[in-house]
Amino acid sequence: MKWLMFLFLSTLLLTGCGSFTFSDDEDGEVSIDFFGLFSGDSEDAITVTDKDGSEQSIGFEQDDDGSISVSGTGDDGEETFSFGAGGSSELHEEFPDDIPFPDTAEIFGTQRVADNDEVMHTVQFVFEEDANDVFELYKDYIQSQGYDNVQEMQADHNLSVQGGMEDSDEAMSLTISSYDDEDENMAVLILISGR
């Protein structure tokens, strides 16, 4: 991953670009500024400005364990997205505390995307417990939260359960991939909620 960042930064440095501007599809201009990145400001490393002057700042952080996190903030200072990968990724502070995880769960990826009134969290994790037991844990949780339209699917090495609310866009789903010859199972949990 470091070599990819090095290659990207080297290309920018060699071309002498600290920022560049290009036209978007609506006859406006979008500007991307790398000055924060070049000056060592990892919190506001890249700034993107649209034709209306609206800014989105993008920051990077690498922890000692090798995990990487990236986040973006809008003009209002509100976080619009974040994701973490590698090492032991942590859940976003807004992720609900009551959602269960298996005892052996190791989170290796997280994402959070906010758009107007909705927030979507995605969590990828591995676990050693029996896949069917974890499937039942999440099915029970989804049903206990009052989700309508609970659907489940079981096929070969995949288990999936999802639920949604009829009167809103709130939803939750879990997909588990389980293979007999592997020590760990992998799961992807998606939660969509209002702000």
mmCIF file of N, CA and C in Angstrom, residues 31 54 62 66 69 134 153 175:
data_model
loop_
_atom_site.group_PDB
_atom_site.id
_atom_site.type_symbol
_atom_site.label_atom_id
_atom_site.label_comp_id
_atom_site.label_asym_id
_atom_site.label_seq_id
_atom_site.Cartn_x
_atom_site.Cartn_y
_atom_site.Cartn_z
ATOM 1 N N SER A 31 -11.926 21.647 -8.702
ATOM 2 C CA SER A 31 -10.516 21.841 -8.382
ATOM 3 C C SER A 31 -10.105 20.846 -7.303
ATOM 4 N N SER A 54 -18.226 24.757 -2.989
ATOM 5 C CA SER A 54 -18.392 23.805 -1.897
ATOM 6 C C SER A 54 -17.136 22.945 -1.791
ATOM 7 N N GLN A 62 -2.447 6.468 9.227
ATOM 8 C CA GLN A 62 -1.993 5.083 9.315
ATOM 9 C C GLN A 62 -1.566 4.813 10.743
ATOM 10 N N GLY A 66 -0.565 -0.946 11.132
ATOM 11 C CA GLY A 66 -0.678 -1.031 9.684
ATOM 12 C C GLY A 66 -2.048 -0.711 9.142
ATOM 13 N N SER A 69 -6.871 4.567 7.760
ATOM 14 C CA SER A 69 -8.207 5.151 7.767
ATOM 15 C C SER A 69 -8.202 6.402 6.895
ATOM 16 N N VAL A 134 -24.054 -17.854 14.246
ATOM 17 C CA VAL A 134 -23.938 -16.401 14.048
ATOM 18 C C VAL A 134 -25.076 -15.898 13.170
ATOM 19 N N MET A 153 -31.661 -16.110 3.246
ATOM 20 C CA MET A 153 -31.255 -16.968 2.151
ATOM 21 C C MET A 153 -30.113 -17.856 2.639
ATOM 22 N N THR A 175 -24.332 -10.881 5.543
ATOM 23 C CA THR A 175 -24.008 -11.988 4.657
ATOM 24 C C THR A 175 -22.770 -12.680 5.202
#
